[in-house]
Amino acid sequence: MVRFLIQRPVAVIMSTIAFIVLGIVASFRLPVSLMPDIEIPEITIHYTWDNASISEIENTITAGLRNQLQQIPKLTEIQTESKEGSGLITMKFEYGTSLDYAFIEVNQKVDASVNSLPKEVQRPTIIKASTSDLPVFYININLKEYESEEKFLEFCEFTDAVLKKRLEQLTDIAMVDISGMYSPELYILPDETKLRSLKITQDQLKTAIDNNNQVSGNLSVKDGYYQYSISFASQIMSPEELQEVYLNINGRLLQIKDVAQIGIRPREKRGIFFNGDRQSLCLAVITQSNARMSEMKEKVTGLLEQFREEYPDVEFTVSRDQAQLLNYSIDNLIQSLWQGILLAVVAMLFFLRDARSPLIIAISIPVSVVITMFFFQIIGISINTISLSGLILGVGMMVDNSIITIDNINQHRNRGKSLLQSCVDGTNEIITPLLSSVLTTCAIFVPLIFMSGIAGALFYDQAMAVAIGLFVSFFVSITIVPVVFHLLFRNAGEGKITRFIQHVSFKHLEDYYTTIFHVVFHHKRWIVVGCFITLIAGTMIAMQLKVERMPVIETNEMILRTDWNASIHMEENESRVKDIIKRFEGECEEISCHAGEKLFFLNREKNQNTNEAEFYIRTGNAHELDKTVKDIRNYIKSTYPAAKVDIEEVDNLFEQLFKDSDVPLIVYLSGESRRGIVELDTINAFIEHIDSLMPGLKLDKPSTSERIVVEILPDRLALYKVNQSSLINVLEKNISKMNIGKLNTGNRYVPIVISGEEKTILDIIRTSFVSNSDQLDIPVAALTRMEKELDYKSIIGRKEGVVVPVNIYNVGDSTARIINQIREEAGKKKLNTLFDGQYFSGQETLWEMVMVIIVAILMLYFILAAQFESLSLPLILLIEIPLDIAFTMLVLWICGISLNLMSMIGIVVMSGIVINDSILKIDTINRLQRSGVPLEEAIHEGGVRRLKPILMTSLTTILAIVPMLWGNDIGSQLQRSMSVTLIAGMTIGTLVSLYVIPLFYYYLERIFISIKK
């Protein structure tokens, strides 16, 4: 086949150009996204009930839904949270579950429970998660001059009706989610003096408005030849119409405007967003799954510039741009391409001592990458951070295939063969070992897709990218490379550049190799003993390494969550947030804050209460960030001692998908009853008891809130002949707003509420009266008693029932002992325990990666056994993997790097790469032995022949990875642990391939020889 291709160069070049054109066209058609479009096996359910207490939310809504939903098949975890006025249910399923069917079942279960919910509660909102639902960036918008809440309400309506719609009209935008919005309400503020003198009740106001706010269906009437539809204009459409509504009070006609003030105002605030010290709106931009990210960002940027011209009184800023991660990956691919080409060219110049061979490398690598894009299109893989990371890893291996082919052709030329015969024999000789190398590398990556959960789905793209890139590179190296080599060397003689390179290049490499080779074979036993010592040391060090899910990334942005741990209202929360922002705004490049609830529709995170705040802080560098965050935390703790402050890193999209609890260990405590929650005093006493037994654990007590309890006195009710329901009705009307209907403005419904002047609970009880059975007004203060108490801020539920989570932040290296002791002490207090946290997720990740490595090594063994037709020879090659891993563990320990997902992937990748050199070397030694060369001479000669290819491929791979070690961007930091692993493994792997593998091959052959004798 190779001879046929060399003799048809025009056909080969035209076919190559055709594939290049197809690849270029495909690269412009492929979706460019941050992540592969995969479903996250998670469904969240949100529901609200205004003014409902935690116990009402839990007992009336959450408990029933939890019992219904946990019957759904393939549900792995369900967690509920009940808070004042709202609740959240998070459901996680086995990966591979059809989320569409699960979504339908969840809706059916919720619909079955709707009839049992209070009539004030709207149907719960159900959200199905996907990677495409994660915001790629945020747009913060605010008025340059903040005038009043009414003006900001108009700004919210304008943003929702105009700006949001125009952004969503862009083809690549799926949705724009908004937080910080005000919602309008039409308020009726009665004049209490007039109402009391005219003896008008709020019920009479409600009845009058209801009678004038009726929606009637259309009627049909015939008039001669014609038929008309008749509709009744009896619906209130504006505040002015409401003012004109009449009241008949004892035969006297009054209008509502005579006894009450009417207007539009913002509804009670649940959440506010600040960008700097300005109240703003936060727009989360969510893209289509098939969007091309660069084009989308360009369109949004252009539209924002247009907005700035059209609306000069509005400010627009882009924040938390996740597209930077994709830009990094694309830049990294481009950098890897030119670095790979440059390094390969330099290596070949000095090792092959020729100026024309490197030109072939400069052609083969970009050709391989472009053709790979064509196969991406066929298989349906998008260009995303995961597939690009696989392609970046593949670029270094693409170089290897071409280098090996060129070097082998040169070796045959050096033996005196003709150019054509050298190209044919040199290429044919390495087809089998090159194919074996490609298969072994793919065998290393393919098991990654068997990782559980979303990790397996993500690494599918990486494994496919590596596999496609390597197979394309393989075919390029055995088809295009020999043809181009033959064309370049057919009529060309040695030029000045070639003669100069031959003068300055490495001339005595074979001599150095031979010297070290003889030293190794002279001290065979000591080398073998050293290998076993390395294995033992590496195993011991691996057991000491810290295990975590993701590597620590030095960043210049941080999230600071504050729970004021006091029953403050939204206005006080707003005041505290403004004070903090003003004090520290000068130290930050950007500071923003969600005070109260985040009002995003697609909010997958645990939501906040109105007495909580989340600050986003970005500074110039990590050092400034540490100082600023520490200053803010100290200021909050000194000014508000009861407040709780938690600091979290800002998760990029990759980390959001793998997000687990940041707490090392969580204990879920529950009582003997599945429904009842353990008393707060009991939990606090147990925590103090554990703290006394094991000081230094840094236990986190449950969050609490202060509540006012109004106790109704039964003896006073009987004495004053007051009905309890009448008393509760009076209190509810005076404490909360009375919702009496909706105003249809044409494009939305606005609630109509009757509210009084704002009073404290003490004033309400002192000034309120209730009528008894004798129509006498009895003061409410005579019938009630008021006191304050501490209670849970939220109620957490799981499959096991209601639980209380207790966070443990300092477990050290004795987590298992701590778990056993806490379980034992909890049993004495009749408390049930469940454990979760980083400890368990880290262990799970570690064992999964260990299983992946074992499966990968088995795959390697099967492929090598098939290639060499031997069951024992592959064992020699596989010895290299544990040796390289052991040395890598030592390097990780010295560098202070943990065993995390990225370093484990590095180990897997390194295992597939380092063995390739040994495969080619053993194949060469076998060929020499079959030709009659003695054992030790064949081992030495095989090493000499494969010395340059091994050094060239290793150097190009290592040097291409080195720049990742000192990059400060998020991509470099994320891949730094993987880079250290690859560099360490490739370095020791090169030495093992050159000297240790031949030594073990020597012992194996001696054993076979002695068996035959």
Short mmCIF file of C-alpha atoms in Angstrom, two decimals, residues 292-509:
data_model
loop_
_atom_site.label_atom_id
_atom_site.label_comp_id
_atom_site.label_asym_id
_atom_site.label_seq_id
_atom_site.Cartn_x
_atom_site.Cartn_y
_atom_site.Cartn_z
CA ARG A 292 -20.83 29.16 18.94
CA MET A 293 -19.52 30.89 22.02
CA SER A 294 -17.23 33.44 20.37
CA GLU A 295 -19.93 34.59 17.94
CA MET A 296 -22.48 34.79 20.77
CA LYS A 297 -20.15 36.88 22.93
CA GLU A 298 -19.42 39.19 20.00
CA LYS A 299 -23.15 39.69 19.33
CA VAL A 300 -23.89 40.40 23.01
CA THR A 301 -21.00 42.87 23.22
CA GLY A 302 -22.27 44.67 20.13
CA LEU A 303 -25.82 44.81 21.49
CA LEU A 304 -24.58 46.19 24.82
CA GLU A 305 -22.72 48.95 22.95
CA GLN A 306 -25.97 49.72 21.16
CA PHE A 307 -27.81 49.81 24.50
CA ARG A 308 -25.26 52.29 25.88
CA GLU A 309 -25.93 54.64 22.97
CA GLU A 310 -29.73 54.28 23.10
CA TYR A 311 -30.06 54.43 26.90
CA PRO A 312 -27.33 56.79 28.16
CA ASP A 313 -28.83 56.92 31.69
CA VAL A 314 -28.26 53.16 32.17
CA GLU A 315 -24.93 51.47 32.99
CA PHE A 316 -24.04 48.00 31.64
CA THR A 317 -21.14 45.87 32.92
CA VAL A 318 -20.22 42.22 32.23
CA SER A 319 -19.20 40.10 35.23
CA ARG A 320 -17.96 36.56 35.94
CA ASP A 321 -17.31 35.73 32.29
CA GLN A 322 -17.01 31.93 32.11
CA ALA A 323 -16.23 32.14 28.39
CA GLN A 324 -12.64 32.93 29.46
CA LEU A 325 -12.19 29.24 30.25
CA LEU A 326 -13.14 28.33 26.68
CA ASN A 327 -10.92 31.10 25.31
CA TYR A 328 -8.08 29.67 27.39
CA SER A 329 -8.66 26.18 25.97
CA ILE A 330 -8.70 27.47 22.39
CA ASP A 331 -5.59 29.59 23.01
CA ASN A 332 -3.98 26.59 24.69
CA LEU A 333 -4.72 24.43 21.65
CA ILE A 334 -3.19 27.03 19.32
CA GLN A 335 -0.22 27.38 21.68
CA SER A 336 0.19 23.59 21.83
CA LEU A 337 0.08 23.41 18.04
CA TRP A 338 2.81 25.94 17.38
CA GLN A 339 4.86 24.83 20.39
CA GLY A 340 4.52 21.20 19.31
CA ILE A 341 5.58 22.07 15.77
CA LEU A 342 8.44 24.31 16.94
CA LEU A 343 9.76 21.83 19.49
CA ALA A 344 9.47 18.93 17.08
CA VAL A 345 11.30 20.95 14.42
CA VAL A 346 14.10 21.89 16.83
CA ALA A 347 14.39 18.33 18.13
CA MET A 348 14.53 16.86 14.65
CA LEU A 349 17.07 19.45 13.50
CA PHE A 350 19.52 18.43 16.21
CA PHE A 351 18.73 14.72 16.47
CA LEU A 352 18.27 13.86 12.78
CA ARG A 353 20.82 16.46 11.62
CA ASP A 354 18.66 17.41 8.65
CA ALA A 355 16.85 20.63 7.65
CA ARG A 356 14.10 19.06 5.52
CA SER A 357 12.56 16.45 7.83
CA PRO A 358 11.19 19.07 10.26
CA LEU A 359 9.20 20.58 7.38
CA ILE A 360 7.20 17.35 7.20
CA ILE A 361 6.29 17.73 10.89
CA ALA A 362 5.19 21.32 10.26
CA ILE A 363 2.78 19.95 7.64
CA SER A 364 1.54 16.78 9.35
CA ILE A 365 0.41 18.26 12.70
CA PRO A 366 -1.97 20.98 11.41
CA VAL A 367 -3.26 18.53 8.75
CA SER A 368 -4.06 16.01 11.50
CA VAL A 369 -5.86 18.62 13.64
CA VAL A 370 -7.95 19.96 10.74
CA ILE A 371 -8.99 16.47 9.59
CA THR A 372 -9.88 15.66 13.22
CA MET A 373 -12.45 18.48 13.10
CA PHE A 374 -14.13 16.72 10.15
CA PHE A 375 -14.57 13.56 12.23
CA PHE A 376 -15.83 15.66 15.16
CA GLN A 377 -18.63 16.79 12.85
CA ILE A 378 -19.44 13.23 11.77
CA ILE A 379 -19.55 11.83 15.32
CA GLY A 380 -21.37 14.87 16.73
CA ILE A 381 -18.80 16.21 19.20
CA SER A 382 -18.78 19.95 19.84
CA ILE A 383 -15.74 22.13 20.41
CA ASN A 384 -15.76 22.58 24.19
CA THR A 385 -13.32 22.73 27.06
CA ILE A 386 -13.41 18.94 27.52
CA SER A 387 -12.92 17.93 23.88
CA LEU A 388 -10.25 20.63 23.49
CA SER A 389 -8.35 19.29 26.50
CA GLY A 390 -8.32 15.87 24.81
CA LEU A 391 -7.16 17.43 21.55
CA ILE A 392 -4.42 19.37 23.37
CA LEU A 393 -3.17 16.12 24.90
CA GLY A 394 -3.42 14.45 21.50
CA VAL A 395 -1.30 17.07 19.74
CA GLY A 396 1.84 15.90 21.55
CA MET A 397 1.13 12.31 20.57
CA MET A 398 0.40 13.33 16.96
CA VAL A 399 3.97 14.64 16.79
CA ASP A 400 5.29 11.29 18.03
CA ASN A 401 3.80 9.25 15.18
CA SER A 402 5.32 11.46 12.48
CA ILE A 403 8.72 11.61 14.25
CA ILE A 404 8.90 7.82 14.51
CA THR A 405 8.00 7.36 10.84
CA ILE A 406 10.57 9.90 9.62
CA ASP A 407 13.30 8.51 11.87
CA ASN A 408 12.68 4.94 10.73
CA ILE A 409 12.85 5.96 7.06
CA ASN A 410 16.16 7.75 7.74
CA GLN A 411 17.54 4.63 9.44
CA HIS A 412 16.80 2.55 6.33
CA ARG A 413 18.44 5.21 4.14
CA ASN A 414 21.53 5.09 6.35
CA ARG A 415 21.74 1.34 5.66
CA GLY A 416 22.26 2.09 1.96
CA LYS A 417 18.75 1.50 0.60
CA SER A 418 17.23 3.62 -2.14
CA LEU A 419 14.93 6.49 -1.24
CA LEU A 420 11.81 4.70 -2.49
CA GLN A 421 12.69 1.42 -0.76
CA SER A 422 13.57 3.26 2.47
CA CYS A 423 10.19 5.00 2.48
CA VAL A 424 8.37 1.71 1.82
CA ASP A 425 10.32 -0.49 4.26
CA GLY A 426 10.66 2.19 6.95
CA THR A 427 6.92 2.85 6.97
CA ASN A 428 5.79 -0.78 6.72
CA GLU A 429 8.12 -1.77 9.56
CA ILE A 430 6.46 0.56 12.10
CA ILE A 431 2.78 0.21 11.07
CA THR A 432 2.11 -2.61 13.54
CA PRO A 433 3.92 -1.09 16.56
CA LEU A 434 2.46 2.36 15.79
CA LEU A 435 -1.06 0.90 15.62
CA SER A 436 -0.39 -0.92 18.88
CA SER A 437 0.78 2.35 20.46
CA VAL A 438 -2.39 4.13 19.32
CA LEU A 439 -4.58 1.32 20.65
CA THR A 440 -2.79 1.23 24.01
CA THR A 441 -3.19 5.01 24.40
CA CYS A 442 -6.89 4.76 23.54
CA ALA A 443 -7.18 1.86 25.97
CA ILE A 444 -5.98 4.19 28.69
CA PHE A 445 -8.54 6.90 27.91
CA VAL A 446 -11.61 4.80 27.11
CA PRO A 447 -12.08 3.49 30.71
CA LEU A 448 -12.53 7.13 31.84
CA ILE A 449 -16.02 7.10 30.34
CA PHE A 450 -16.98 4.33 32.80
CA MET A 451 -16.58 6.67 35.75
CA SER A 452 -19.86 7.07 37.59
CA GLY A 453 -22.10 10.05 37.25
CA ILE A 454 -21.50 13.12 35.19
CA ALA A 455 -17.69 12.66 35.17
CA GLY A 456 -18.02 9.68 32.85
CA ALA A 457 -20.24 11.62 30.46
CA LEU A 458 -17.83 14.55 30.38
CA PHE A 459 -14.75 12.41 29.79
CA TYR A 460 -16.50 10.74 26.85
CA ASP A 461 -15.71 13.86 24.83
CA GLN A 462 -12.10 13.85 25.99
CA ALA A 463 -11.61 10.14 25.27
CA MET A 464 -13.19 10.46 21.82
CA ALA A 465 -11.10 13.55 21.00
CA VAL A 466 -7.87 11.73 21.91
CA ALA A 467 -8.90 8.58 20.02
CA ILE A 468 -9.93 10.47 16.86
CA GLY A 469 -6.80 12.63 16.94
CA LEU A 470 -4.50 9.63 17.37
CA PHE A 471 -6.10 7.53 14.63
CA VAL A 472 -6.05 10.48 12.21
CA SER A 473 -2.39 11.11 13.11
CA PHE A 474 -1.63 7.41 12.63
CA PHE A 475 -3.07 7.37 9.11
CA VAL A 476 -1.35 10.68 8.27
CA SER A 477 2.01 9.26 9.43
CA ILE A 478 1.74 6.09 7.28
CA THR A 479 0.19 7.71 4.19
CA ILE A 480 0.99 11.40 3.84
CA VAL A 481 4.36 11.50 5.66
CA PRO A 482 6.18 8.94 3.44
CA VAL A 483 4.79 10.54 0.28
CA VAL A 484 5.91 14.05 1.33
CA PHE A 485 9.28 12.64 2.50
CA HIS A 486 9.81 11.04 -0.91
CA LEU A 487 8.92 14.29 -2.71
CA LEU A 488 11.22 16.45 -0.55
CA PHE A 489 14.24 14.18 -0.73
CA ARG A 490 13.85 12.99 -4.33
CA ASN A 491 15.91 15.71 -6.02
CA ALA A 492 17.36 17.64 -3.10
CA GLY A 493 20.93 17.54 -1.97
CA GLU A 494 22.44 18.75 1.28
CA GLY A 495 22.20 22.52 1.62
CA LYS A 496 24.12 24.98 3.76
CA ILE A 497 21.54 24.78 6.58
CA THR A 498 21.81 21.00 6.71
CA ARG A 499 25.62 21.13 6.80
CA PHE A 500 25.52 23.73 9.59
CA ILE A 501 23.08 21.62 11.63
CA GLN A 502 25.24 18.54 11.18
CA HIS A 503 28.16 20.55 12.51
CA VAL A 504 26.40 21.73 15.72
CA SER A 505 24.00 18.83 16.42
CA PHE A 506 24.38 15.97 18.89
CA LYS A 507 27.06 13.66 17.53
CA HIS A 508 27.87 11.27 20.36
CA LEU A 509 24.44 10.31 21.73
#
